[in-house]
Short mmCIF file of C-alpha atoms in Angstrom, two decimals:
data_model
loop_
_atom_site.label_atom_id
_atom_site.label_comp_id
_atom_site.label_asym_id
_atom_site.label_seq_id
_atom_site.Cartn_x
_atom_site.Cartn_y
_atom_site.Cartn_z
CA UNK A 1 50.80 7.63 -2.25
CA UNK A 2 54.40 6.67 -1.53
CA UNK A 3 56.50 6.26 -4.69
CA UNK A 4 56.90 2.80 -6.18
CA UNK A 5 58.30 1.20 -9.28
CA UNK A 6 55.99 -0.75 -11.55
CA UNK A 7 56.27 -3.79 -13.78
CA UNK A 8 53.89 -5.95 -15.79
CA UNK A 9 54.33 -9.71 -15.86
CA UNK A 10 52.71 -12.17 -18.23
CA UNK A 11 53.01 -15.49 -16.37
CA UNK A 12 52.37 -16.75 -12.85
CA UNK A 13 55.99 -17.93 -12.63
CA UNK A 14 57.26 -14.46 -13.50
CA UNK A 15 54.94 -12.93 -10.89
CA UNK A 16 56.27 -15.18 -8.13
CA UNK A 17 59.89 -14.62 -9.23
CA UNK A 18 59.45 -10.84 -9.29
CA UNK A 19 57.97 -10.84 -5.78
CA UNK A 20 60.67 -13.11 -4.38
CA UNK A 21 63.31 -10.75 -5.78
CA UNK A 22 61.75 -7.71 -4.11
CA UNK A 23 60.58 -7.96 -0.49
CA UNK A 24 58.79 -4.59 -0.65
CA UNK A 25 56.70 -5.66 -3.64
CA UNK A 26 52.97 -6.28 -3.83
CA UNK A 27 50.95 -7.88 -6.58
CA UNK A 28 48.25 -5.69 -8.06
CA UNK A 29 45.23 -7.19 -9.84
CA UNK A 30 41.96 -5.22 -9.63
CA UNK A 31 43.62 -2.88 -7.16
CA UNK A 32 40.32 -1.67 -5.73
CA UNK A 33 41.37 -2.34 -2.13
CA UNK A 34 45.14 -1.95 -2.47
CA UNK A 35 45.02 1.48 -4.15
CA UNK A 36 42.47 2.70 -1.62
CA UNK A 37 44.95 1.77 1.14
CA UNK A 38 47.95 3.13 -0.75
CA UNK A 39 46.29 6.55 -1.03
CA UNK A 40 46.00 6.54 2.76
CA UNK A 41 49.61 5.25 3.02
CA UNK A 42 48.37 2.32 5.07
CA UNK A 43 49.86 0.17 2.34
CA UNK A 44 53.15 1.49 0.97
CA UNK A 45 54.73 -1.05 -1.39
CA UNK A 46 58.02 0.01 -3.01
CA UNK A 47 57.24 -2.01 -6.12
CA UNK A 48 54.02 -3.11 -7.83
CA UNK A 49 53.78 -6.23 -9.95
CA UNK A 50 50.79 -5.96 -12.30
CA UNK A 51 49.46 -9.50 -12.70
CA UNK A 52 46.43 -8.71 -14.85
CA UNK A 53 48.02 -10.13 -18.02
CA UNK A 54 48.92 -13.54 -16.55
CA UNK A 55 46.13 -15.20 -18.53
CA UNK A 56 44.51 -16.65 -15.39
CA UNK A 57 41.07 -15.38 -16.37
CA UNK A 58 39.29 -18.63 -17.23
CA UNK A 59 36.82 -20.85 -15.40
CA UNK A 60 37.40 -24.47 -16.38
CA UNK A 61 35.92 -27.83 -15.36
CA UNK A 62 38.17 -30.11 -13.28
CA UNK A 63 38.59 -33.89 -13.68
CA UNK A 64 36.81 -34.27 -10.32
CA UNK A 65 33.65 -32.61 -11.62
CA UNK A 66 34.32 -29.24 -10.02
CA UNK A 67 35.47 -25.88 -11.36
CA UNK A 68 38.88 -24.26 -11.46
CA UNK A 69 38.48 -20.49 -11.20
CA UNK A 70 41.47 -18.51 -12.46
CA UNK A 71 42.85 -15.97 -10.01
CA UNK A 72 42.13 -13.05 -12.37
CA UNK A 73 38.47 -13.93 -13.01
CA UNK A 74 36.50 -10.78 -12.18
CA UNK A 75 33.78 -10.93 -9.53
CA UNK A 76 31.13 -10.00 -12.14
CA UNK A 77 32.18 -12.83 -14.45
CA UNK A 78 32.33 -15.40 -11.66
CA UNK A 79 28.89 -14.44 -10.33
CA UNK A 80 27.41 -14.57 -13.85
CA UNK A 81 29.05 -17.82 -15.00
CA UNK A 82 26.22 -20.20 -15.93
CA UNK A 83 27.84 -23.14 -14.12
CA UNK A 84 28.32 -21.13 -10.94
CA UNK A 85 24.75 -19.83 -11.06
CA UNK A 86 23.40 -23.36 -11.55
CA UNK A 87 25.71 -25.50 -9.38
CA UNK A 88 27.16 -23.10 -6.78
CA UNK A 89 24.46 -20.43 -6.36
CA UNK A 90 25.68 -19.56 -2.84
CA UNK A 91 28.86 -18.28 -4.49
CA UNK A 92 26.99 -16.14 -7.04
CA UNK A 93 24.81 -14.74 -4.27
CA UNK A 94 27.75 -13.91 -2.02
CA UNK A 95 29.58 -12.12 -4.84
CA UNK A 96 26.50 -10.13 -5.81
CA UNK A 97 25.97 -9.07 -2.19
CA UNK A 98 29.39 -7.40 -2.15
CA UNK A 99 30.55 -3.97 -3.29
CA UNK A 100 29.08 -2.16 -6.32
CA UNK A 101 28.77 -3.02 -10.00
CA UNK A 102 31.81 -0.90 -10.83
CA UNK A 103 33.96 -2.61 -8.20
CA UNK A 104 32.82 -6.13 -9.12
CA UNK A 105 33.85 -5.45 -12.73
CA UNK A 106 37.40 -4.86 -11.52
CA UNK A 107 37.82 -7.00 -8.40
CA UNK A 108 39.39 -10.42 -8.89
CA UNK A 109 38.95 -13.82 -7.27
CA UNK A 110 42.39 -13.86 -5.64
CA UNK A 111 42.28 -10.20 -4.67
CA UNK A 112 38.95 -10.70 -2.93
CA UNK A 113 40.52 -13.39 -0.73
CA UNK A 114 43.25 -10.90 0.24
CA UNK A 115 40.97 -7.96 1.07
CA UNK A 116 42.01 -6.18 4.24
CA UNK A 117 39.73 -5.43 7.14
CA UNK A 118 37.48 -2.35 7.19
CA UNK A 119 38.03 -1.87 10.94
CA UNK A 120 37.81 1.93 11.36
CA UNK A 121 40.91 1.92 13.59
CA UNK A 122 42.93 0.19 10.87
CA UNK A 123 41.91 2.97 8.48
CA UNK A 124 42.46 5.89 10.88
CA UNK A 125 46.21 6.49 10.91
CA UNK A 126 45.85 8.77 13.95
CA UNK A 127 44.83 5.77 16.04
CA UNK A 128 46.88 2.84 17.30
CA UNK A 129 46.38 -0.42 15.41
CA UNK A 130 48.38 -3.61 15.87
CA UNK A 131 47.48 -4.72 12.37
CA UNK A 132 48.63 -1.52 10.66
CA UNK A 133 51.53 -0.74 13.03
CA UNK A 134 52.42 -3.89 15.00
CA UNK A 135 52.93 -3.19 18.70
CA UNK A 136 51.11 0.16 18.67
CA UNK A 137 48.05 -1.18 20.49
CA UNK A 138 44.40 -1.53 19.54
CA UNK A 139 42.06 1.44 19.42
CA UNK A 140 39.02 -0.73 18.83
CA UNK A 141 38.89 -2.73 22.08
CA UNK A 142 37.72 0.24 24.13
CA UNK A 143 36.46 2.16 21.13
CA UNK A 144 33.53 1.84 18.78
CA UNK A 145 33.39 -1.86 17.98
CA UNK A 146 29.88 -2.59 16.74
CA UNK A 147 31.24 -3.79 13.35
CA UNK A 148 34.04 -5.90 14.80
CA UNK A 149 34.75 -9.51 15.69
CA UNK A 150 32.87 -11.45 18.34
CA UNK A 151 34.86 -14.66 18.11
CA UNK A 152 38.42 -15.78 17.36
CA UNK A 153 39.90 -12.40 18.29
CA UNK A 154 42.85 -11.78 20.56
CA UNK A 155 44.11 -9.15 22.99
CA UNK A 156 45.90 -7.61 20.00
CA UNK A 157 43.08 -7.41 17.44
CA UNK A 158 39.32 -7.78 16.97
CA UNK A 159 39.18 -6.94 13.27
CA UNK A 160 36.91 -8.89 10.92
CA UNK A 161 37.54 -10.19 7.44
CA UNK A 162 35.30 -8.00 5.26
CA UNK A 163 34.63 -10.37 2.36
CA UNK A 164 31.46 -12.06 1.19
CA UNK A 165 32.91 -14.34 -1.50
CA UNK A 166 35.33 -16.04 0.93
CA UNK A 167 32.43 -17.02 3.21
CA UNK A 168 30.82 -18.88 0.30
CA UNK A 169 34.19 -20.35 -0.72
CA UNK A 170 34.56 -21.67 2.83
CA UNK A 171 31.14 -23.33 2.90
CA UNK A 172 31.86 -24.87 -0.51
CA UNK A 173 35.21 -26.35 0.71
CA UNK A 174 37.14 -24.46 -1.96
CA UNK A 175 40.89 -24.87 -2.30
CA UNK A 176 43.35 -22.05 -3.03
CA UNK A 177 46.08 -22.96 -5.54
CA UNK A 178 49.44 -21.17 -5.39
CA UNK A 179 52.89 -21.20 -6.95
CA UNK A 180 56.17 -19.85 -5.54
CA UNK A 181 59.34 -18.55 -7.17
CA UNK A 182 60.87 -22.05 -7.20
CA UNK A 183 57.88 -23.26 -9.21
CA UNK A 184 56.51 -25.26 -6.28
CA UNK A 185 52.72 -25.43 -6.17
CA UNK A 186 50.56 -25.71 -3.09
CA UNK A 187 46.86 -26.44 -2.50
CA UNK A 188 45.50 -24.68 0.58
CA UNK A 189 41.98 -25.55 1.77
CA UNK A 190 39.91 -22.44 2.56
CA UNK A 191 39.66 -23.72 6.15
CA UNK A 192 43.41 -23.12 6.52
CA UNK A 193 43.91 -20.11 4.24
CA UNK A 194 42.99 -17.22 6.55
CA UNK A 195 44.50 -17.00 10.02
CA UNK A 196 43.26 -15.70 13.36
CA UNK A 197 44.98 -12.57 14.67
CA UNK A 198 46.74 -14.00 17.74
CA UNK A 199 49.70 -11.75 18.52
CA UNK A 200 50.50 -11.16 14.83
CA UNK A 201 47.34 -9.51 13.44
CA UNK A 202 49.36 -8.11 10.53
CA UNK A 203 49.46 -11.70 9.22
CA UNK A 204 46.12 -12.58 7.63
CA UNK A 205 46.78 -15.66 5.52
CA UNK A 206 49.24 -18.56 5.36
CA UNK A 207 50.74 -17.24 2.10
CA UNK A 208 54.51 -16.79 2.15
CA UNK A 209 56.34 -13.77 0.71
CA UNK A 210 56.21 -14.08 -3.07
CA UNK A 211 53.70 -16.93 -3.10
CA UNK A 212 51.22 -16.22 -5.87
CA UNK A 213 47.60 -17.40 -6.07
CA UNK A 214 46.87 -18.96 -9.47
CA UNK A 215 43.34 -20.30 -8.94
CA UNK A 216 40.59 -21.31 -6.57
CA UNK A 217 39.18 -24.79 -7.10
CA UNK A 218 35.64 -25.81 -6.22
CA UNK A 219 34.88 -29.49 -5.55
CA UNK A 220 32.05 -31.22 -7.45
CA UNK A 221 28.65 -29.63 -6.75
CA UNK A 222 26.86 -30.81 -3.58
CA UNK A 223 23.36 -29.62 -4.51
CA UNK A 224 20.93 -28.59 -1.77
CA UNK A 225 19.32 -25.21 -1.23
CA UNK A 226 22.13 -22.68 -1.29
CA UNK A 227 21.48 -19.34 0.39
CA UNK A 228 23.62 -16.31 1.21
CA UNK A 229 21.95 -13.82 3.52
CA UNK A 230 23.76 -10.63 4.40
CA UNK A 231 22.65 -8.18 7.08
CA UNK A 232 24.05 -4.67 6.74
CA UNK A 233 23.38 -1.07 7.69
CA UNK A 234 21.80 -0.24 4.31
CA UNK A 235 20.17 -2.28 1.57
CA UNK A 236 23.09 -2.21 -0.86
CA UNK A 237 26.80 -1.48 -1.08
CA UNK A 238 27.82 -1.95 2.56
CA UNK A 239 29.90 -4.46 4.48
CA UNK A 240 28.23 -7.22 6.47
CA UNK A 241 27.35 -6.90 10.13
CA UNK A 242 26.55 -10.60 9.91
CA UNK A 243 26.25 -12.85 6.90
CA UNK A 244 25.27 -16.50 6.57
CA UNK A 245 26.29 -18.84 3.74
CA UNK A 246 24.34 -22.06 3.97
CA UNK A 247 23.81 -25.25 2.00
CA UNK A 248 20.75 -27.12 3.23
CA UNK A 249 19.85 -30.60 1.98
CA UNK A 250 16.24 -31.86 1.73
CA UNK A 251 16.67 -33.91 4.95
CA UNK A 252 17.67 -30.78 6.89
CA UNK A 253 21.37 -31.59 7.14
CA UNK A 254 23.86 -29.17 5.69
CA UNK A 255 26.67 -26.70 6.13
CA UNK A 256 26.92 -23.12 7.32
CA UNK A 257 29.61 -20.43 7.45
CA UNK A 258 29.33 -16.93 8.90
CA UNK A 259 30.78 -13.63 7.74
CA UNK A 260 31.22 -10.47 9.78
CA UNK A 261 31.95 -12.32 13.00
CA UNK A 262 35.68 -13.06 12.92
CA UNK A 263 39.08 -12.46 11.36
CA UNK A 264 38.22 -15.20 8.86
CA UNK A 265 35.06 -16.79 7.46
CA UNK A 266 33.69 -18.61 10.53
CA UNK A 267 32.68 -22.24 10.14
CA UNK A 268 32.60 -24.92 12.81
CA UNK A 269 31.96 -28.27 11.12
CA UNK A 270 31.01 -30.03 14.40
CA UNK A 271 28.19 -27.53 14.90
CA UNK A 272 26.67 -28.52 11.54
CA UNK A 273 25.43 -31.81 13.02
CA UNK A 274 22.85 -29.59 14.77
CA UNK A 275 21.43 -28.22 11.50
CA UNK A 276 18.27 -30.38 11.66
CA UNK A 277 17.69 -29.08 15.21
CA UNK A 278 17.49 -25.45 14.16
CA UNK A 279 19.45 -22.23 14.29
CA UNK A 280 19.78 -21.89 18.07
CA UNK A 281 21.33 -25.34 18.36
CA UNK A 282 23.83 -24.56 15.59
CA UNK A 283 24.94 -21.15 16.83
CA UNK A 284 25.13 -22.39 20.44
CA UNK A 285 27.94 -24.65 19.30
CA UNK A 286 29.46 -22.62 16.47
CA UNK A 287 29.71 -19.48 18.62
CA UNK A 288 30.27 -21.14 22.01
CA UNK A 289 33.64 -19.44 22.47
CA UNK A 290 32.41 -15.96 21.55
CA UNK A 291 33.90 -13.05 23.47
CA UNK A 292 32.01 -9.97 22.26
CA UNK A 293 32.38 -6.37 23.38
CA UNK A 294 29.45 -4.42 24.77
CA UNK A 295 29.10 -2.79 21.34
CA UNK A 296 28.90 -5.96 19.29
CA UNK A 297 27.23 -8.57 21.51
CA UNK A 298 24.13 -8.01 19.35
CA UNK A 299 25.88 -9.96 16.59
CA UNK A 300 25.38 -13.23 18.48
CA UNK A 301 21.59 -13.02 18.45
CA UNK A 302 21.68 -11.49 14.97
CA UNK A 303 23.69 -14.48 13.70
CA UNK A 304 21.19 -16.90 15.24
CA UNK A 305 18.19 -15.08 13.81
CA UNK A 306 19.76 -14.72 10.39
CA UNK A 307 20.45 -18.45 10.32
CA UNK A 308 16.86 -19.13 11.46
CA UNK A 309 15.64 -17.05 8.51
CA UNK A 310 17.89 -18.94 6.14
CA UNK A 311 16.78 -22.35 7.43
CA UNK A 312 13.13 -21.31 7.09
CA UNK A 313 13.76 -20.07 3.55
CA UNK A 314 15.47 -23.37 2.70
CA UNK A 315 12.25 -25.24 3.53
CA UNK A 316 10.11 -23.15 1.15
CA UNK B 1 65.94 -15.19 5.04
CA UNK B 2 64.18 -12.26 3.46
CA UNK B 3 66.15 -9.14 2.67
CA UNK B 4 64.95 -5.83 4.07
CA UNK B 5 62.54 -3.96 1.80
CA UNK B 6 64.15 -1.38 -0.43
CA UNK B 7 63.51 2.28 0.35
CA UNK B 8 60.82 4.03 -1.66
CA UNK B 9 62.26 4.63 -5.13
CA UNK B 10 62.28 7.81 -7.17
CA UNK B 11 59.35 7.31 -9.54
CA UNK B 12 60.18 6.92 -13.19
CA UNK B 13 58.00 7.58 -16.19
CA UNK B 14 56.09 4.57 -17.47
CA UNK B 15 54.69 4.54 -20.99
CA UNK B 16 51.07 3.74 -21.57
CA UNK B 17 48.89 3.86 -24.68
CA UNK B 18 45.21 4.41 -24.11
CA UNK B 19 42.43 4.85 -26.62
CA UNK B 20 40.13 7.46 -25.16
CA UNK B 21 36.80 8.10 -26.87
CA UNK B 22 38.26 6.59 -30.03
CA UNK B 23 41.43 8.71 -30.04
CA UNK B 24 44.86 7.24 -29.28
CA UNK B 25 46.68 8.83 -26.34
CA UNK B 26 50.35 8.06 -25.65
CA UNK B 27 51.40 9.10 -22.17
CA UNK B 28 54.48 8.79 -20.00
CA UNK B 29 53.29 8.81 -16.40
CA UNK B 30 54.44 8.49 -12.84
CA UNK B 31 52.96 5.07 -11.99
CA UNK B 32 51.04 6.67 -9.11
CA UNK B 33 48.75 8.53 -11.54
CA UNK B 34 45.26 7.07 -11.43
CA UNK B 35 43.23 6.59 -14.57
CA UNK B 36 40.99 9.40 -13.36
CA UNK B 37 43.90 11.82 -12.94
CA UNK B 38 45.31 10.83 -16.33
CA UNK B 39 41.98 11.68 -17.95
CA UNK B 40 41.44 14.93 -16.07
CA UNK B 41 44.95 16.33 -15.58
CA UNK B 42 46.87 14.92 -18.54
CA UNK B 43 44.20 14.67 -21.23
CA UNK B 44 42.06 17.60 -19.98
CA UNK B 45 38.93 15.46 -20.07
CA UNK B 46 37.37 16.96 -16.97
CA UNK B 47 33.90 15.46 -17.42
CA UNK B 48 34.75 12.52 -15.14
CA UNK B 49 34.66 13.84 -11.60
CA UNK B 50 36.68 13.21 -8.47
CA UNK B 51 34.30 12.89 -5.55
CA UNK B 52 35.62 10.66 -2.77
CA UNK B 53 38.70 9.32 -4.65
CA UNK B 54 38.12 5.99 -2.85
CA UNK B 55 35.60 4.16 -5.04
CA UNK B 56 32.65 4.92 -2.82
CA UNK B 57 30.77 7.65 -4.71
CA UNK B 58 30.94 6.63 -8.39
CA UNK B 59 31.50 10.17 -9.75
CA UNK B 60 34.61 8.89 -11.57
CA UNK B 61 32.80 6.04 -13.37
CA UNK B 62 34.03 5.45 -16.92
CA UNK B 63 33.85 2.54 -19.33
CA UNK B 64 36.99 0.49 -19.94
CA UNK B 65 36.72 -2.07 -22.73
CA UNK B 66 32.94 -1.72 -22.49
CA UNK B 67 32.63 -2.21 -18.72
CA UNK B 68 32.06 0.43 -16.06
CA UNK B 69 34.75 0.88 -13.42
CA UNK B 70 35.79 3.46 -10.82
CA UNK B 71 38.63 5.27 -12.60
CA UNK B 72 39.93 6.62 -9.26
CA UNK B 73 40.76 3.09 -8.07
CA UNK B 74 42.88 2.09 -11.03
CA UNK B 75 46.34 3.15 -12.11
CA UNK B 76 46.57 4.57 -15.62
CA UNK B 77 49.62 2.37 -16.35
CA UNK B 78 47.45 -0.70 -15.73
CA UNK B 79 45.40 0.22 -18.82
CA UNK B 80 47.98 -0.09 -21.59
CA UNK B 81 46.08 -0.93 -24.78
CA UNK B 82 42.66 -0.39 -23.21
CA UNK B 83 39.73 1.50 -24.71
CA UNK B 84 38.28 4.11 -22.38
CA UNK B 85 34.97 5.87 -22.86
CA UNK B 86 34.25 8.95 -20.77
CA UNK B 87 31.22 11.24 -20.70
CA UNK B 88 32.94 13.29 -23.45
CA UNK B 89 32.55 10.23 -25.70
CA UNK B 90 28.82 9.92 -25.01
CA UNK B 91 26.78 12.40 -27.04
CA UNK B 92 27.56 16.07 -27.74
CA UNK B 93 25.76 19.28 -26.70
CA UNK B 94 24.10 19.33 -30.14
CA UNK B 95 23.31 15.63 -30.29
CA UNK B 96 22.68 14.29 -26.82
CA UNK B 97 22.78 10.59 -26.09
CA UNK B 98 19.27 9.29 -25.23
CA UNK B 99 20.42 8.83 -21.62
CA UNK B 100 21.56 12.45 -21.43
CA UNK B 101 18.30 13.60 -22.95
CA UNK B 102 16.33 11.59 -20.40
CA UNK B 103 18.35 13.02 -17.49
CA UNK B 104 17.51 16.51 -18.75
CA UNK B 105 13.82 15.85 -19.28
CA UNK B 106 13.40 14.13 -15.88
CA UNK B 107 15.55 16.58 -13.88
CA UNK B 108 17.90 13.72 -13.05
CA UNK B 109 20.36 16.08 -11.38
CA UNK B 110 20.64 19.31 -9.45
CA UNK B 111 24.28 20.39 -9.03
CA UNK B 112 25.38 17.99 -11.79
CA UNK B 113 28.63 16.88 -10.18
CA UNK B 114 27.74 13.19 -10.04
CA UNK B 115 25.93 13.23 -13.39
CA UNK B 116 28.75 12.10 -15.73
CA UNK B 117 29.32 9.08 -13.50
CA UNK B 118 25.58 8.44 -13.21
CA UNK B 119 25.18 8.49 -17.00
CA UNK B 120 28.16 6.21 -17.67
CA UNK B 121 26.88 3.83 -15.00
CA UNK B 122 23.27 3.96 -16.21
CA UNK B 123 24.23 3.08 -19.78
CA UNK B 124 26.34 0.19 -18.49
CA UNK B 125 23.55 -1.04 -16.20
CA UNK B 126 21.10 -1.40 -19.10
CA UNK B 127 23.75 -3.29 -21.04
CA UNK B 128 24.47 -5.59 -18.04
CA UNK B 129 20.76 -6.43 -17.74
CA UNK B 130 20.61 -7.08 -21.50
CA UNK B 131 23.60 -9.45 -21.14
CA UNK B 132 21.78 -11.36 -18.40
CA UNK B 133 24.25 -10.51 -15.65
CA UNK B 134 22.40 -11.08 -12.34
CA UNK B 135 22.34 -8.74 -9.34
CA UNK B 136 21.71 -9.01 -5.61
CA UNK B 137 17.97 -8.49 -6.11
CA UNK B 138 17.56 -10.89 -9.04
CA UNK B 139 15.03 -13.43 -7.76
CA UNK B 140 15.94 -16.25 -10.13
CA UNK B 141 19.67 -16.18 -10.92
CA UNK B 142 19.03 -17.69 -14.33
CA UNK B 143 16.41 -15.18 -15.47
CA UNK B 144 17.44 -11.54 -15.35
CA UNK B 145 14.87 -8.91 -16.23
CA UNK B 146 14.47 -5.16 -15.99
CA UNK B 147 12.74 -3.65 -12.94
CA UNK B 148 12.97 -0.57 -10.74
CA UNK B 149 14.43 -2.72 -7.95
CA UNK B 150 17.14 -3.90 -10.33
CA UNK B 151 17.99 -0.30 -11.21
CA UNK B 152 18.15 0.80 -7.57
CA UNK B 153 20.45 -2.06 -6.66
CA UNK B 154 22.68 -1.74 -9.72
CA UNK B 155 23.04 2.04 -9.34
CA UNK B 156 24.01 1.80 -5.64
CA UNK B 157 27.65 2.57 -6.46
CA UNK B 158 26.68 6.08 -7.64
CA UNK B 159 25.86 8.55 -4.89
CA UNK B 160 23.92 11.77 -5.52
CA UNK B 161 24.14 14.11 -2.56
CA UNK B 162 21.45 16.36 -4.02
CA UNK B 163 19.19 13.33 -3.75
CA UNK B 164 17.93 13.23 -7.33
CA UNK B 165 17.56 9.46 -7.14
CA UNK B 166 13.85 9.26 -7.98
CA UNK B 167 14.39 11.33 -11.14
CA UNK B 168 17.55 9.42 -12.10
CA UNK B 169 15.50 6.22 -11.83
CA UNK B 170 12.76 7.71 -14.02
CA UNK B 171 15.32 8.78 -16.62
CA UNK B 172 16.92 5.37 -16.89
CA UNK B 173 13.52 3.66 -16.99
CA UNK B 174 12.45 5.87 -19.89
CA UNK B 175 15.55 4.97 -21.91
CA UNK B 176 14.88 1.28 -21.29
CA UNK B 177 11.20 1.59 -22.24
CA UNK B 178 12.00 3.45 -25.44
CA UNK B 179 14.66 0.97 -26.53
#
């Protein structure tokens, strides 16, 4: 690990101010991803701002009938919250499909949104990677890419977002709440929060330097059968090859987002009009622009079949 | 306009007060020291093991404020005021914890390297089920109950390269059935 200085802050405003004052700083909450990357010197902040004591660890009802989830709410607590289990089960299921019990006890809501890719070329510092070292090239394109993106990638990067929770947040139309050093707040819909790699794959979200996530807000519950189905290389504790977060209403209409396919949770609202016509009709539209490699073309049929399974389960 | 990042600073000692197995411990640490290294190298509590050092194997599992975490993926300075329980705080050679006793009687280990993490995790798993915290294999999110499938899923963050899994499962099941 590269040396860094360390401070604890007790308010969101102080966190944003500390980050604005120090361009080499990173926030640390659970730290389960950041410290992993710091040990490999893939992340090398010069200053860490510990935001665990900011008091943002509550889940509260909103005036609109939804829930406001504090940024520091741990994955375990969010998945187990009785309101989330009852009204947003796709979110509980997505959280429980991720990581291990130990990690979920530590990992936070905001940190989960900011997880970095598990692309093996991002992790291997002997290899080129435009995300880790902009301009160095991409080792994955002609390398082993079975885990990587099939849609929304660029000539610079075909990494995927590794998260499960964000896929459920996307299908639930969640909104990310932030504050900056000037005290200005911003509400960023999940649809806009994560970015595609383009020619700046090192940029993964629309957050500005020093902008601090305070909460994620869920709209009022929409009901329906809510299912999260994750396909992975082993039964537990592995990242998704493909995952499907779906909300299916009794008349067959609904919403669907995919994980494991792109640099962000993948949802194409126009494709959802095909939900009553079955999985093939939905994925034909949602994944129409796919550009897979030879290694990962299997993800297209896997996504369709996983959605077919989910739609069948929703009818039970 | 953002200023250029500062160069990497010379690390300075940061004070942290932990309570480890009921005993206060005041330390001044380089902020890079993980909770695991603080326990092993600074407090000589070498029961918690360093396996992968990346949160994948679970050998470093300890309890912090009653919840299991990977101590390798946390900085010690992030735990000011926290209560840490390691394997040294669970039973003694003369008076084993029921979980330790069950691991012995079921041969829940071979080389023993992962065992402290397995035991910390196993005790926490039974408590999580008791608290009604659901898991990936919980059929009905609102009704959590004990089963072998629940144990397998909840223990997936603890690897055992000797492959003692079947006996680990039997040991944990026995503790649950006796409770």
